[in-house]
Amino acid sequence: MGNLDDILTAMAEEDFSEAANIAEIQMDFGHSMWTAMMEQGMSADQILAMKQQMRAKGMGRGMGQGMGQGMGMGRFMTEDFRAMGATFHEAATAFAARARRAASPPTATDYKETTEALQAVTSSCRACHDSFRIK
Ligand code: HEC
């Protein structure tokens, strides 16, 4: 909820690269690790560069937050819940990619298409909440 609010704030301020950073660091696979690095004072650029390096080596997803095979919280999730989490992370990544292509200042088309991409993120929030409750 906080990340979504921060993304909308950044978009309203025409700062689409900040909106993309939030989605890529706080909402992608491995977000607990990236967020911890942020708290230890690494910059968004440093974290994104590290993420790219790890992905290039086939790591990152394997860290398990998404797929449940590693040390992250994914290993405690059911198959269906993991799949919904994966959809959510993919929607956030797609939003970030579209936000990074925006002009500065963003055009009306940039606003329209990033809003569509962000709506795919919120529809995955909604789909998961419609299906799962903690009891
Ligand atoms: C993969 C499933 C999943 C996705 C995706 C997901 N959530 Fe949730 N969310 C949950 C579950 C499970 C809870 C626990 C509350 C419950 O039992 O309903 C929860 C709780 C919450 C809460 C209450 C937190 C609290 O402190 O009580 C908020 C707010 C929330 N989600 C917002 C969001 C937003 C915004 C998104 C998308 C940006 C999102 N969620 C995406 C599964 C998900």
Short mmCIF file of C-alpha atoms and ligand atoms in Angstrom, two decimals:
data_model
loop_
_atom_site.label_atom_id
_atom_site.label_comp_id
_atom_site.label_asym_id
_atom_site.label_seq_id
_atom_site.Cartn_x
_atom_site.Cartn_y
_atom_site.Cartn_z
CA MET A 1 0.00 0.00 0.00
CA GLY A 2 2.83 2.34 0.92
CA ASN A 3 4.77 1.49 -2.24
CA LEU A 4 1.70 2.09 -4.38
CA ASP A 5 1.17 5.44 -2.68
CA ASP A 6 4.83 6.37 -3.25
CA ILE A 7 4.59 5.39 -6.94
CA LEU A 8 1.51 7.58 -7.43
CA THR A 9 3.26 10.47 -5.65
CA ALA A 10 6.29 10.12 -7.93
CA MET A 11 4.07 9.97 -11.04
CA ALA A 12 2.12 13.06 -9.96
CA GLU A 13 5.50 14.82 -9.59
CA GLU A 14 6.46 13.69 -13.14
CA ASP A 15 9.31 11.61 -11.66
CA PHE A 16 8.80 8.40 -13.64
CA SER A 17 12.29 7.06 -12.98
CA GLU A 18 11.62 7.23 -9.22
CA ALA A 19 8.30 5.42 -9.80
CA ALA A 20 10.21 2.72 -11.73
CA ASN A 21 12.83 2.44 -8.96
CA ILE A 22 10.15 1.86 -6.31
CA ALA A 23 8.47 -0.87 -8.40
CA GLU A 24 11.77 -2.59 -9.21
CA ILE A 25 13.19 -2.48 -5.70
CA GLN A 26 10.11 -2.86 -3.47
CA MET A 27 7.78 -4.97 -5.64
CA ASP A 28 9.99 -7.34 -7.64
CA PHE A 29 11.19 -10.83 -6.70
CA GLY A 30 13.69 -10.52 -3.89
CA HIS A 31 12.15 -7.30 -2.60
CA SER A 32 12.99 -8.06 1.05
CA MET A 33 16.67 -8.31 0.12
CA TRP A 34 16.71 -5.18 -2.07
CA THR A 35 14.82 -3.20 0.58
CA ALA A 36 17.31 -4.29 3.25
CA MET A 37 20.18 -3.04 1.04
CA MET A 38 18.38 0.27 0.64
CA GLU A 39 18.07 0.57 4.43
CA GLN A 40 21.81 -0.05 4.72
CA GLY A 41 22.39 3.00 2.56
CA MET A 42 22.90 1.62 -0.95
CA SER A 43 21.53 3.83 -3.72
CA ALA A 44 18.77 2.69 -6.09
CA ASP A 45 21.29 2.66 -8.97
CA GLN A 46 23.70 0.42 -7.01
CA ILE A 47 20.95 -2.03 -6.08
CA LEU A 48 19.57 -2.19 -9.63
CA ALA A 49 23.06 -2.81 -11.01
CA MET A 50 23.59 -5.64 -8.50
CA LYS A 51 20.20 -7.09 -9.36
CA GLN A 52 21.11 -7.15 -13.06
CA GLN A 53 24.41 -8.87 -12.31
CA MET A 54 22.70 -11.56 -10.22
CA ARG A 55 20.01 -12.12 -12.85
CA ALA A 56 22.69 -12.45 -15.52
CA LYS A 57 24.21 -15.26 -13.45
CA GLY A 58 20.79 -16.87 -13.11
CA MET A 59 20.50 -15.90 -9.44
CA GLY A 60 17.90 -13.64 -7.87
CA ARG A 61 14.82 -15.64 -8.68
CA GLY A 62 16.69 -18.59 -7.25
CA MET A 63 16.99 -16.61 -4.04
CA GLY A 64 13.50 -17.90 -3.69
CA GLN A 65 11.29 -15.06 -2.57
CA GLY A 66 9.20 -15.72 -5.66
CA MET A 67 9.64 -19.34 -6.51
CA GLY A 68 9.91 -21.00 -3.14
CA GLN A 69 13.09 -22.95 -3.74
CA GLY A 70 15.45 -20.70 -1.86
CA MET A 71 15.75 -19.06 1.53
CA GLY A 72 13.09 -16.38 1.00
CA MET A 73 9.52 -16.38 2.23
CA GLY A 74 8.36 -18.04 -1.01
CA ARG A 75 9.18 -21.45 0.46
CA PHE A 76 6.33 -21.04 2.98
CA MET A 77 3.73 -20.35 0.30
CA THR A 78 1.27 -22.67 -1.46
CA GLU A 79 1.60 -23.14 -5.25
CA ASP A 80 -1.41 -20.91 -6.04
CA PHE A 81 -0.25 -18.14 -3.74
CA ARG A 82 3.25 -18.24 -5.24
CA ALA A 83 1.77 -18.03 -8.75
CA MET A 84 -0.24 -14.96 -7.77
CA GLY A 85 2.83 -13.41 -6.19
CA ALA A 86 4.74 -14.11 -9.41
CA THR A 87 2.02 -12.37 -11.46
CA PHE A 88 2.24 -9.41 -9.11
CA HIS A 89 6.06 -9.19 -9.39
CA GLU A 90 5.90 -9.50 -13.18
CA ALA A 91 3.27 -6.75 -13.43
CA ALA A 92 5.49 -4.50 -11.27
CA THR A 93 8.50 -5.20 -13.52
CA ALA A 94 6.44 -4.44 -16.65
CA PHE A 95 5.24 -1.18 -15.07
CA ALA A 96 8.86 -0.20 -14.28
CA ALA A 97 9.96 -0.93 -17.85
CA ARG A 98 7.18 1.25 -19.28
CA ALA A 99 7.84 4.06 -16.77
CA ARG A 100 11.53 4.08 -17.77
CA ARG A 101 10.57 4.71 -21.41
CA ALA A 102 8.63 7.86 -20.48
CA ALA A 103 9.80 11.21 -21.83
CA SER A 104 10.80 13.98 -19.46
CA PRO A 105 8.39 15.64 -18.87
CA PRO A 106 6.07 12.66 -19.46
CA THR A 107 3.55 12.91 -22.33
CA ALA A 108 -0.17 12.15 -22.15
CA THR A 109 0.59 8.76 -23.76
CA ASP A 110 3.22 8.06 -21.08
CA TYR A 111 0.60 8.77 -18.39
CA LYS A 112 -2.01 6.62 -20.13
CA GLU A 113 0.26 3.62 -20.67
CA THR A 114 1.93 3.71 -17.25
CA THR A 115 -1.52 3.99 -15.66
CA GLU A 116 -2.60 0.88 -17.59
CA ALA A 117 0.56 -0.93 -16.47
CA LEU A 118 0.00 0.14 -12.86
CA GLN A 119 -3.61 -1.04 -13.05
CA ALA A 120 -2.28 -4.50 -13.95
CA VAL A 121 -0.36 -4.32 -10.65
CA THR A 122 -3.41 -3.30 -8.59
CA SER A 123 -5.55 -5.94 -10.29
CA SER A 124 -3.05 -8.55 -9.05
CA CYS A 125 -3.34 -7.07 -5.52
CA ARG A 126 -7.09 -7.43 -5.82
CA ALA A 127 -7.05 -10.93 -7.32
CA CYS A 128 -4.87 -12.21 -4.49
CA HIS A 129 -6.93 -10.53 -1.77
CA ASP A 130 -10.10 -11.99 -3.31
CA SER A 131 -8.59 -15.49 -3.04
CA PHE A 132 -6.53 -15.51 0.16
CA ARG A 133 -7.05 -14.66 3.81
CA ILE A 134 -4.76 -15.36 6.75
CA LYS A 135 -6.68 -17.37 9.34
C1 HEC B 1 0.11 -12.94 -3.61
C2 HEC B 1 -0.93 -12.40 -2.81
C3 HEC B 1 -1.00 -10.93 -2.52
C4 HEC B 1 -0.69 -9.89 -3.34
C5 HEC B 1 -0.20 -9.93 -4.78
C6 HEC B 1 -0.93 -8.69 -2.59
N1 HEC B 1 -1.40 -9.00 -1.35
FE1 HEC B 1 -1.89 -7.67 0.09
N2 HEC B 1 -2.22 -9.21 1.39
C7 HEC B 1 -2.21 -10.54 1.07
C8 HEC B 1 -2.59 -11.32 2.23
C9 HEC B 1 -2.71 -12.83 2.29
C10 HEC B 1 -2.81 -10.40 3.26
C11 HEC B 1 -3.18 -10.72 4.70
C12 HEC B 1 -4.50 -10.14 5.10
C13 HEC B 1 -5.64 -11.06 4.91
O1 HEC B 1 -5.71 -12.07 5.60
O2 HEC B 1 -6.50 -10.75 4.07
C14 HEC B 1 -2.59 -9.07 2.70
C15 HEC B 1 -2.73 -7.89 3.39
C16 HEC B 1 -2.70 -6.65 2.84
C17 HEC B 1 -2.98 -5.42 3.54
C18 HEC B 1 -3.29 -5.31 5.02
C19 HEC B 1 -1.96 -5.24 5.74
C20 HEC B 1 -2.06 -5.10 7.24
O3 HEC B 1 -1.09 -4.61 7.81
O4 HEC B 1 -3.07 -5.53 7.81
C21 HEC B 1 -2.86 -4.39 2.65
C22 HEC B 1 -3.05 -2.90 2.91
C23 HEC B 1 -2.49 -4.98 1.39
N3 HEC B 1 -2.40 -6.36 1.53
C24 HEC B 1 -2.28 -4.27 0.24
C25 HEC B 1 -1.82 -4.82 -0.94
C26 HEC B 1 -1.51 -4.05 -2.13
C27 HEC B 1 -1.70 -2.55 -2.26
C28 HEC B 1 -1.06 -4.94 -3.06
C29 HEC B 1 -0.58 -4.67 -4.45
C30 HEC B 1 0.28 -3.55 -4.66
C31 HEC B 1 -1.10 -6.26 -2.44
N4 HEC B 1 -1.56 -6.14 -1.17
C32 HEC B 1 -0.75 -7.42 -3.08
C33 HEC B 1 -1.88 -11.06 -0.14
C34 HEC B 1 -1.46 -10.35 -1.26
#
